[in-house]
Amino acid sequence: QVHLVESGGGLVQTGGSLRLSCAASGSISRIDTMRWYRQAQGKQRELVAEITQRGNTNTADSMNGRFTISRDDAKNTVYLQMNSLKPEDTGIYYCNMDIRYDGNYWGQGTQVTVSS
C-alpha cells in the first residue's frame, strides 16, 4: 500500500510559525486531492485545508489567512505553512491524499503544540 509520513511538527510560542510536510511513498501513478486535518484533544478531527491536482485550494475559515497549503508533485509531497499560531491550534495534524486508481490514505500524524 501507499504510505504517508508527516514531519515538521513541534513546540512553538504563540505567534510563531511551522511548516509541515507529508510525503507519499509506494506505487503511485497520480495523486489527486491532498488534505490536512487536525484533531485537538477531546475534539473531533476537522479539515484544515485541501488542494486539488490543478492547484485549487480551500482552507477552513478559522485558519484562512494564517495557513497556506501547497504541493510538489515531483516529490509526492504536500505542505502546510502555519503562521501566527495560537494555543487553540494545538493538536495532531494528519495528512490525507486521494490516490487515483487506488484509494484514500492517511498519515500517522504529527504533533503541533503552541504555548502561551
Coordinates of C-alpha atoms in Angstrom, one line a residue:
Q1 CA 0.0 0.0 0.0
V2 CA 0.8 3.7 -0.2
H3 CA 2.3 5.2 2.9
L4 CA 2.1 8.8 4.0
V5 CA 4.6 10.3 6.5
E6 CA 4.2 13.7 8.1
S7 CA 7.0 15.8 9.5
G8 CA 7.7 19.3 10.8
G9 CA 5.6 19.4 13.9
G10 CA 6.9 20.6 17.2
L11 CA 6.6 23.2 20.0
V12 CA 6.3 26.9 19.2
Q13 CA 5.3 30.0 21.1
T14 CA 2.1 31.9 20.3
G15 CA 2.7 33.9 17.1
G16 CA 5.3 31.6 15.8
S17 CA 5.4 29.6 12.6
L18 CA 5.8 26.0 11.5
R19 CA 5.9 24.3 8.1
L20 CA 4.5 20.7 8.0
S21 CA 5.4 18.2 5.2
C22 CA 3.8 15.0 4.1
A23 CA 5.5 12.7 1.6
A24 CA 3.8 9.7 -0.1
S25 CA 5.7 6.6 -0.9
G26 CA 4.9 3.4 -2.7
S27 CA 3.4 2.6 -6.0
I28 CA 1.9 6.0 -7.1
S29 CA 0.6 6.9 -10.6
R30 CA -1.2 10.1 -9.7
I31 CA -2.3 12.0 -6.6
D32 CA -5.5 13.9 -6.9
T33 CA -6.6 16.0 -3.9
M34 CA -4.2 16.4 -0.9
R35 CA -5.5 17.4 2.5
W36 CA -4.5 18.4 6.0
Y37 CA -6.7 17.6 9.0
R38 CA -6.1 18.3 12.7
Q39 CA -7.5 16.9 15.9
A40 CA -7.3 18.6 19.3
Q41 CA -7.5 16.6 22.5
G42 CA -11.1 15.8 23.3
K43 CA -12.4 17.1 20.0
Q44 CA -13.3 15.6 16.6
R45 CA -10.9 15.7 13.6
E46 CA -11.5 18.6 11.4
L47 CA -10.4 19.6 7.9
V48 CA -7.8 22.3 7.8
A49 CA -7.1 22.7 4.1
E50 CA -7.1 20.8 0.8
I51 CA -5.5 21.3 -2.6
T52 CA -6.5 19.7 -5.9
Q53 CA -4.3 18.3 -8.6
R54 CA -4.8 21.5 -10.5
G55 CA -3.8 23.7 -7.6
N56 CA -7.2 24.9 -6.4
T57 CA -7.3 25.3 -2.6
N58 CA -9.8 25.5 0.2
T59 CA -8.9 26.5 3.8
A60 CA -11.1 26.4 6.9
D61 CA -12.4 29.9 7.8
S62 CA -10.7 30.0 11.2
M63 CA -7.4 29.4 9.6
N64 CA -7.8 31.3 6.3
G65 CA -5.1 33.9 6.0
R66 CA -2.8 32.2 8.5
F67 CA -2.4 28.7 7.0
T68 CA -1.3 28.0 3.4
I69 CA -1.4 24.6 1.7
S70 CA 0.8 23.8 -1.3
R71 CA 2.1 20.7 -3.2
D72 CA 5.1 19.4 -5.0
D73 CA 4.1 16.6 -7.4
A74 CA 7.6 15.8 -8.3
K75 CA 8.2 14.8 -4.7
N76 CA 4.6 13.5 -4.0
T77 CA 4.5 15.9 -1.1
V78 CA 2.0 18.3 0.4
Y79 CA 3.0 21.2 2.7
L80 CA 1.2 23.3 5.3
Q81 CA 2.7 26.6 6.2
M82 CA 1.3 27.8 9.5
N83 CA 1.8 31.4 10.7
S84 CA 0.6 33.4 13.6
L85 CA 0.0 30.3 15.6
K86 CA -2.4 30.3 18.6
P87 CA -2.7 27.9 21.5
E88 CA -6.0 26.7 20.0
D89 CA -4.1 25.4 17.0
T90 CA -2.5 22.7 19.3
G91 CA -3.3 19.2 18.2
I92 CA -2.2 16.3 16.0
Y93 CA -2.1 17.2 12.3
Y94 CA -2.8 14.5 9.8
C95 CA -2.1 14.2 6.1
N96 CA -4.7 12.7 3.7
M97 CA -4.5 12.0 0.0
D98 CA -6.6 10.6 -2.8
I99 CA -4.5 8.3 -4.9
R100 CA -6.0 7.7 -8.3
Y101 CA -6.8 4.1 -9.2
D102 CA -6.0 3.1 -5.6
G103 CA -7.9 4.9 -2.8
N104 CA -7.7 7.3 0.1
Y105 CA -4.8 7.2 2.6
W106 CA -3.9 8.8 6.0
G107 CA -0.6 9.6 7.6
Q108 CA 0.2 8.8 11.2
G109 CA 0.0 12.4 12.4
T110 CA 2.5 14.9 13.7
Q111 CA 2.1 16.8 17.0
V112 CA 1.9 20.6 17.0
T113 CA 1.9 22.4 20.3
V114 CA 1.6 26.1 20.7
S115 CA 2.5 27.5 24.1
S116 CA 1.0 30.6 25.8

